[in-house]
XYZ file of C-alpha atoms in Angstrom:
446
model
C 0.125 0.316 0.087
C 1.457 3.315 -1.030
C 1.239 5.781 1.544
C 1.372 9.764 0.532
C 1.934 12.832 1.984
C -1.583 13.512 2.305
C -2.558 10.453 4.040
C 0.661 11.404 7.147
C -0.621 14.940 7.458
C -4.167 13.094 8.285
C -2.536 10.694 10.723
C -0.782 13.379 12.669
C -4.166 15.453 12.999
C -6.440 12.767 13.977
C -3.692 10.433 15.955
C -2.742 13.869 17.877
C 1.219 13.342 17.221
C 3.764 15.725 18.415
C 6.670 14.079 16.939
C 8.478 12.948 14.272
C 11.602 10.397 13.996
C 13.354 10.509 10.830
C 15.549 7.363 11.135
C 18.402 5.891 8.962
C 21.736 3.421 9.413
C 25.074 4.303 9.816
C 27.446 2.100 8.542
C 27.720 -0.380 11.726
C 24.381 -0.497 11.220
C 22.869 1.389 14.507
C 19.619 2.789 13.895
C 19.772 6.896 14.147
C 17.022 8.853 14.091
C 16.539 13.294 14.146
C 13.176 13.990 15.754
C 11.304 17.217 15.473
C 7.886 18.426 15.871
C 5.520 17.432 13.739
C 4.607 21.007 12.687
C 2.852 21.519 9.192
C 6.168 23.928 8.889
C 8.376 20.811 9.461
C 6.111 18.166 7.279
C 6.801 20.737 4.477
C 10.158 20.703 5.037
C 9.890 16.510 5.104
C 7.831 16.326 2.105
C 10.195 18.751 -0.079
C 13.056 16.649 0.963
C 14.758 20.255 3.345
C 15.204 17.938 6.389
C 19.192 18.632 6.560
C 21.548 17.129 9.459
C 24.652 17.196 10.209
C 26.672 13.737 9.243
C 30.277 14.551 10.439
C 29.320 12.823 13.879
C 27.832 9.743 12.195
C 30.141 6.888 11.964
C 31.485 6.036 8.682
C 29.611 9.166 7.036
C 31.857 12.075 6.345
C 34.434 14.710 7.086
C 33.295 18.175 9.926
C 34.344 20.073 6.570
C 31.423 18.466 4.512
C 29.125 17.970 7.026
C 25.421 18.960 5.438
C 23.422 16.158 4.673
C 19.650 15.363 3.814
C 17.103 13.507 4.384
C 14.605 12.297 1.887
C 11.816 10.362 3.616
C 10.249 6.937 2.260
C 6.492 7.420 3.100
C 5.907 3.833 2.446
C 7.836 3.445 6.118
C 5.873 5.837 7.723
C 4.709 4.320 11.682
C 2.983 5.636 14.328
C 4.718 3.803 17.733
C 2.604 2.673 20.062
C 4.215 4.413 22.695
C 4.757 7.880 24.106
C 4.200 9.657 27.357
C 3.817 12.834 28.487
C 5.075 14.855 25.753
C 2.923 13.297 23.049
C 2.757 10.147 20.863
C 5.834 9.748 18.262
C 5.699 8.663 14.842
C 8.614 7.955 12.427
C 9.559 6.748 9.294
C 13.019 5.257 7.546
C 14.362 7.574 5.315
C 17.531 7.966 2.394
C 20.364 9.994 3.002
C 21.351 12.535 0.671
C 24.045 15.078 -0.565
C 23.244 18.592 -1.005
C 23.587 17.906 -4.305
C 21.092 15.944 -4.370
C 22.995 13.042 -4.923
C 22.292 9.698 -3.217
C 25.383 9.349 -0.453
C 27.828 6.713 -1.100
C 28.512 6.072 2.502
C 24.458 5.617 3.458
C 23.651 1.305 4.063
C 20.286 1.826 2.553
C 21.247 3.445 -0.064
C 23.837 1.011 -1.042
C 21.254 -2.084 -1.211
C 19.166 0.057 -3.690
C 22.099 0.549 -5.850
C 23.030 -3.502 -5.673
C 19.232 -4.177 -6.612
C 19.458 -2.033 -9.355
C 22.357 -4.317 -11.295
C 19.575 -6.766 -9.937
C 17.709 -5.853 -11.969
C 19.824 -5.065 -15.223
C 20.187 -8.608 -14.953
C 16.722 -9.962 -15.377
C 15.497 -9.939 -12.527
C 12.642 -8.860 -10.900
C 12.884 -9.016 -7.108
C 14.922 -10.409 -3.635
C 13.400 -11.883 -0.918
C 14.378 -12.282 2.163
C 12.934 -14.043 5.413
C 15.315 -12.907 8.348
C 15.842 -15.412 11.959
C 17.463 -13.054 14.374
C 17.348 -14.170 17.666
C 18.448 -12.043 21.216
C 18.741 -12.477 24.768
C 16.570 -10.902 27.309
C 18.952 -10.919 30.751
C 17.793 -9.111 33.940
C 18.635 -5.426 35.164
C 20.605 -3.920 38.293
C 19.462 -1.759 40.561
C 20.882 0.484 38.833
C 18.605 -0.305 35.262
C 22.037 -1.567 34.182
C 22.280 -4.768 32.045
C 23.299 -7.900 33.835
C 23.718 -11.382 32.278
C 21.274 -12.892 34.510
C 18.561 -14.267 32.863
C 14.621 -14.373 33.831
C 13.806 -18.047 32.679
C 15.273 -21.886 32.266
C 13.556 -22.452 29.248
C 14.723 -24.708 26.079
C 13.896 -24.382 22.988
C 10.114 -24.556 22.109
C 9.521 -24.453 26.016
C 6.452 -22.973 27.618
C 5.098 -21.416 31.092
C 6.391 -21.903 34.112
C 10.119 -22.289 32.322
C 9.772 -19.681 29.586
C 9.234 -16.887 32.148
C 9.648 -14.352 29.195
C 6.314 -15.287 27.461
C 4.779 -12.327 28.233
C 7.289 -9.844 26.877
C 7.020 -11.738 23.915
C 3.487 -11.712 23.868
C 3.746 -7.747 23.679
C 6.252 -7.569 20.947
C 4.616 -9.679 18.517
C 0.977 -7.318 19.568
C 3.800 -4.384 19.231
C 5.090 -5.385 15.662
C 1.344 -6.634 14.245
C -0.147 -3.153 14.971
C 2.672 -1.878 13.162
C 2.377 -3.840 9.913
C 4.009 -7.064 10.759
C 3.079 -10.471 9.735
C 4.711 -11.898 12.475
C 4.761 -16.341 11.901
C 6.134 -17.456 15.198
C 7.480 -16.307 18.617
C 9.317 -19.166 20.650
C 12.244 -19.772 23.008
C 15.309 -20.497 21.935
C 17.820 -23.392 22.247
C 19.912 -21.300 25.352
C 18.507 -20.012 28.425
C 17.309 -16.484 28.188
C 17.163 -16.774 24.087
C 14.668 -16.372 22.101
C 13.305 -15.836 18.402
C 10.690 -13.764 16.773
C 10.383 -14.573 12.781
C 8.071 -12.234 11.084
C 6.570 -13.053 7.156
C 9.521 -12.757 4.265
C 9.160 -9.620 1.917
C 11.318 -7.590 -0.539
C 14.926 -7.371 0.594
C 14.453 -3.424 1.125
C 11.669 -3.398 3.438
C 12.848 -7.092 5.230
C 15.714 -4.587 6.033
C 13.492 -1.681 7.400
C 12.018 -4.535 9.456
C 15.102 -5.756 11.327
C 15.946 -2.232 12.287
C 12.281 -1.784 13.570
C 12.167 -4.783 14.956
C 15.843 -4.316 17.052
C 13.866 -1.191 18.061
C 10.522 -2.954 19.072
C 12.273 -5.701 21.307
C 14.503 -3.467 23.091
C 12.064 -0.885 23.719
C 9.343 -3.735 25.422
C 12.543 -5.534 27.080
C 12.795 -2.098 29.417
C 8.981 -1.891 30.074
C 9.271 -5.395 31.560
C 12.520 -4.300 33.757
C 14.347 -6.617 31.291
C 17.347 -5.580 28.955
C 17.787 -7.042 25.098
C 20.709 -7.681 23.206
C 21.400 -8.895 19.970
C 24.718 -9.173 20.621
C 26.174 -12.777 19.102
C 27.556 -14.516 21.958
C 26.717 -12.580 25.361
C 27.697 -15.876 27.241
C 30.390 -18.811 27.308
C 28.788 -22.450 27.226
C 25.886 -21.574 25.308
C 24.380 -21.271 22.074
C 24.713 -17.690 20.487
C 22.324 -16.134 18.515
C 22.441 -16.037 14.225
C 20.108 -14.612 12.014
C 19.718 -16.698 9.571
C 18.523 -15.079 6.104
C 16.427 -16.846 3.348
C 16.823 -15.710 0.521
C 14.443 -16.054 -2.626
C 14.470 -14.219 -6.319
C 11.862 -13.546 -8.651
C 11.072 -12.565 -11.941
C 8.619 -10.027 -13.218
C 5.987 -12.634 -13.816
C 6.325 -13.494 -10.177
C 7.847 -16.557 -10.465
C 10.570 -17.803 -8.153
C 13.182 -18.427 -10.459
C 15.045 -21.171 -7.713
C 12.645 -23.246 -8.257
C 12.623 -26.201 -11.301
C 10.644 -29.388 -10.386
C 12.974 -31.277 -12.874
C 16.012 -30.341 -11.595
C 18.579 -31.578 -8.873
C 16.793 -30.902 -5.725
C 13.431 -29.375 -7.298
C 16.153 -26.377 -7.833
C 17.082 -24.121 -11.077
C 20.419 -23.717 -12.791
C 20.091 -20.238 -10.923
C 19.583 -21.245 -8.003
C 22.465 -23.547 -8.255
C 24.808 -21.125 -9.472
C 23.867 -18.955 -6.653
C 24.905 -21.150 -3.993
C 28.486 -21.573 -6.232
C 28.744 -17.216 -5.780
C 27.885 -17.384 -1.796
C 29.970 -20.661 -1.491
C 32.953 -18.663 -3.691
C 32.413 -15.255 -1.540
C 31.342 -16.686 2.057
C 34.985 -16.322 3.653
C 36.128 -12.478 2.614
C 31.763 -11.592 3.422
C 31.806 -12.766 6.525
C 33.654 -9.570 7.623
C 30.136 -8.088 6.867
C 28.002 -10.711 8.057
C 29.667 -11.177 11.105
C 30.982 -7.465 12.511
C 31.968 -7.916 15.559
C 35.007 -9.150 17.997
C 32.468 -10.956 19.690
C 30.926 -12.746 16.490
C 34.106 -15.290 16.377
C 33.129 -16.350 20.032
C 29.489 -17.594 18.045
C 31.145 -19.273 14.848
C 32.339 -22.649 16.515
C 31.762 -26.283 16.380
C 28.946 -27.217 18.903
C 26.612 -24.634 19.422
C 24.591 -25.343 16.418
C 26.450 -22.180 14.399
C 27.861 -22.982 10.756
C 32.080 -23.336 10.640
C 32.335 -24.961 7.626
C 31.965 -23.527 3.816
C 29.070 -26.076 2.723
C 25.635 -26.605 1.687
C 23.177 -29.122 2.003
C 19.179 -29.966 1.718
C 18.488 -30.480 5.080
C 21.521 -30.945 6.607
C 21.953 -27.847 9.265
C 25.429 -28.376 10.129
C 26.903 -26.872 6.685
C 26.913 -22.897 6.112
C 23.915 -22.858 3.896
C 20.865 -25.248 3.357
C 17.671 -25.310 1.053
C 14.966 -26.216 3.145
C 12.372 -28.579 2.141
C 9.678 -25.993 0.418
C 9.138 -25.587 -3.230
C 7.559 -24.118 -5.491
C 6.851 -20.270 -4.764
C 8.692 -20.952 -1.354
C 11.735 -22.251 -2.743
C 14.349 -20.225 -1.032
C 18.031 -20.550 0.298
C 19.471 -19.991 3.792
C 22.585 -18.707 4.864
C 22.765 -19.314 8.509
C 26.052 -17.519 9.320
C 24.373 -14.044 9.880
C 24.772 -12.941 13.137
C 22.084 -10.029 14.605
C 25.027 -7.729 14.778
C 25.192 -7.330 11.036
C 24.055 -4.210 9.129
C 21.161 -5.825 7.648
C 21.832 -3.471 4.210
C 25.062 -4.133 4.260
C 24.908 -7.664 4.684
C 22.208 -8.396 2.150
C 24.052 -6.826 -0.692
C 27.408 -8.338 -0.071
C 25.066 -11.872 0.082
C 23.035 -10.550 -3.451
C 26.206 -9.290 -5.184
C 28.079 -13.040 -4.404
C 24.826 -14.983 -5.605
C 24.272 -12.468 -8.912
C 28.216 -13.738 -9.547
C 27.598 -16.661 -9.191
C 24.639 -16.756 -11.698
C 26.097 -14.180 -14.091
C 29.116 -16.422 -14.812
C 27.157 -19.850 -14.426
C 28.866 -21.181 -11.449
C 28.290 -24.603 -10.478
C 28.154 -25.689 -7.095
C 29.752 -28.376 -5.424
C 28.156 -31.683 -4.333
C 25.468 -30.794 -1.281
C 26.794 -32.635 1.838
C 24.195 -34.709 3.632
C 26.309 -35.990 6.685
C 27.223 -34.116 9.433
C 30.573 -32.162 9.069
C 30.914 -31.477 12.981
C 31.563 -35.266 12.960
C 33.970 -35.527 10.229
C 37.895 -35.754 10.468
C 39.863 -32.763 8.720
C 40.884 -35.389 6.075
C 37.250 -35.898 5.209
C 36.516 -32.166 4.781
C 39.060 -31.562 3.069
C 38.051 -34.673 0.652
C 34.885 -33.024 0.050
C 36.112 -29.505 -0.621
C 34.845 -27.939 2.393
C 36.601 -25.108 3.823
C 36.384 -23.172 7.193
C 34.993 -19.820 7.604
C 37.321 -16.909 9.318
C 37.820 -17.436 13.406
C 38.529 -14.259 14.337
C 37.206 -10.992 13.190
C 40.885 -9.777 11.987
C 40.920 -12.741 9.653
C 37.905 -12.117 8.263
C 38.898 -7.946 7.446
C 41.685 -9.122 5.664
C 39.913 -11.389 3.498
C 37.217 -9.103 3.170
C 40.263 -6.734 1.609
C 40.706 -9.218 -1.360
C 37.570 -9.826 -2.507
C 36.813 -7.232 -6.052
C 32.739 -8.496 -6.322
C 32.222 -7.856 -2.436
C 34.120 -4.477 -2.576
C 32.072 -3.233 -5.801
C 28.934 -4.423 -3.957
C 29.535 -2.113 -0.754
C 31.011 0.713 -2.648
C 34.553 2.387 -1.877
C 33.197 4.942 0.541
C 31.573 2.464 2.644
C 34.188 -0.273 2.233
C 36.857 1.973 3.632
C 35.062 3.693 6.477
C 34.580 -0.279 7.415
C 37.885 -1.276 7.572
C 38.893 1.428 9.326
C 36.666 1.025 12.351
C 37.663 -2.476 12.077
C 40.683 -2.034 12.372
C 40.132 0.068 15.272
C 38.274 -2.294 17.117
C 40.548 -5.273 16.319
C 43.444 -3.251 17.834
C 41.430 -2.448 21.386
C 40.466 -6.195 21.647
C 44.255 -7.175 21.075
C 45.452 -4.991 23.913
C 42.707 -6.129 25.993
C 44.039 -9.170 29.283
C 41.194 -11.093 29.415
C 40.127 -12.664 32.673
C 40.559 -16.174 30.828
C 44.263 -15.273 30.435
C 44.609 -14.202 34.097
C 43.340 -17.655 35.113
C 45.167 -19.621 32.760
C 48.861 -17.786 33.211
C 48.924 -15.679 36.350
C 50.188 -18.605 38.381
C 51.263 -20.895 35.996
C 54.165 -18.147 34.880
């Protein structure tokens, strides 16, 4: 449904909206906003693309001598938040970032995804759909309202009350998401204590990425209301599963047909699907810095906790990096299992789309599907099957990122340069820090 300026003006008046959040995302994936009063004057500026902000303080944006940026609203992302305070109701809209010259800003992650979608269309496809599965943890707050690592339940996979004490929090999150237009498909406790997953229906990739950002905002806001802290950190606690964000992807043509489906093809998959998988596998080692962008991300990508470690693909087998769920026809999709929810969704899906299309455009052939448990294979067996490892640290992942021209082109020079610089600083900070593990293992021994 297309939303017009008149619709928004009517909403502001009828729902007594007092403030507008103009939202955008920085290179590290953090949702930012400029809040303005919902006056006629500010609405006029919004609809005329005249909302200016200082981009020099935003991670990965611009230097102080070129700081002026403009926010162009995507009116179809208009939402009215179900919360407010004594100062009035709040609404929001997601914006694209533009330069004073009226050009899309090269450092805007949402703009990066739009640019890659144009390349997809040039390759003959009409849409790229994404069904994300973001996981998160809920922890208690202390007396100062600061997060702890104490969970408020003892639940496990698909458990229900009384062991799953966060059920009411999840239900309110689902109610709020539904009110905002999300089609929530499932809500359940995950494998680890304190861990949860809420799945919402697939959508075109731009809308799906917008939804991921809004989803995180809603989850954190409602959790705080219940005296909890929600975190999308990949591995907040040692010894239990980390949080992933499996990405279910499919390509469609202008006839509305899923081009990954072919009833006569191997495993019911088309040649396009096999080539898309081949492209993902080829670039997996190099794009992992984008899909798993923090030092902590690599504490999740270890054997024994269900997260993928090895570059391979399969049908129903869940141990490889990529699997193809059983559904066929319009529901045919490729699931990449390595992505974690700290990833910037716009950048992650940009590099995944570019990698898959590289496989399609060059008619790459996927290797054999691995249907046995890779985790129990010996190193020699994995080598015989051509199975390689994902990067084991952020440092190695960033080094690999710098060697892949397809991934770099998908990001663009500005984002690539800014991202690498930020991650080099992050790694250097971590590398200098003395951890408790080192104290425990070395202090007395040496």
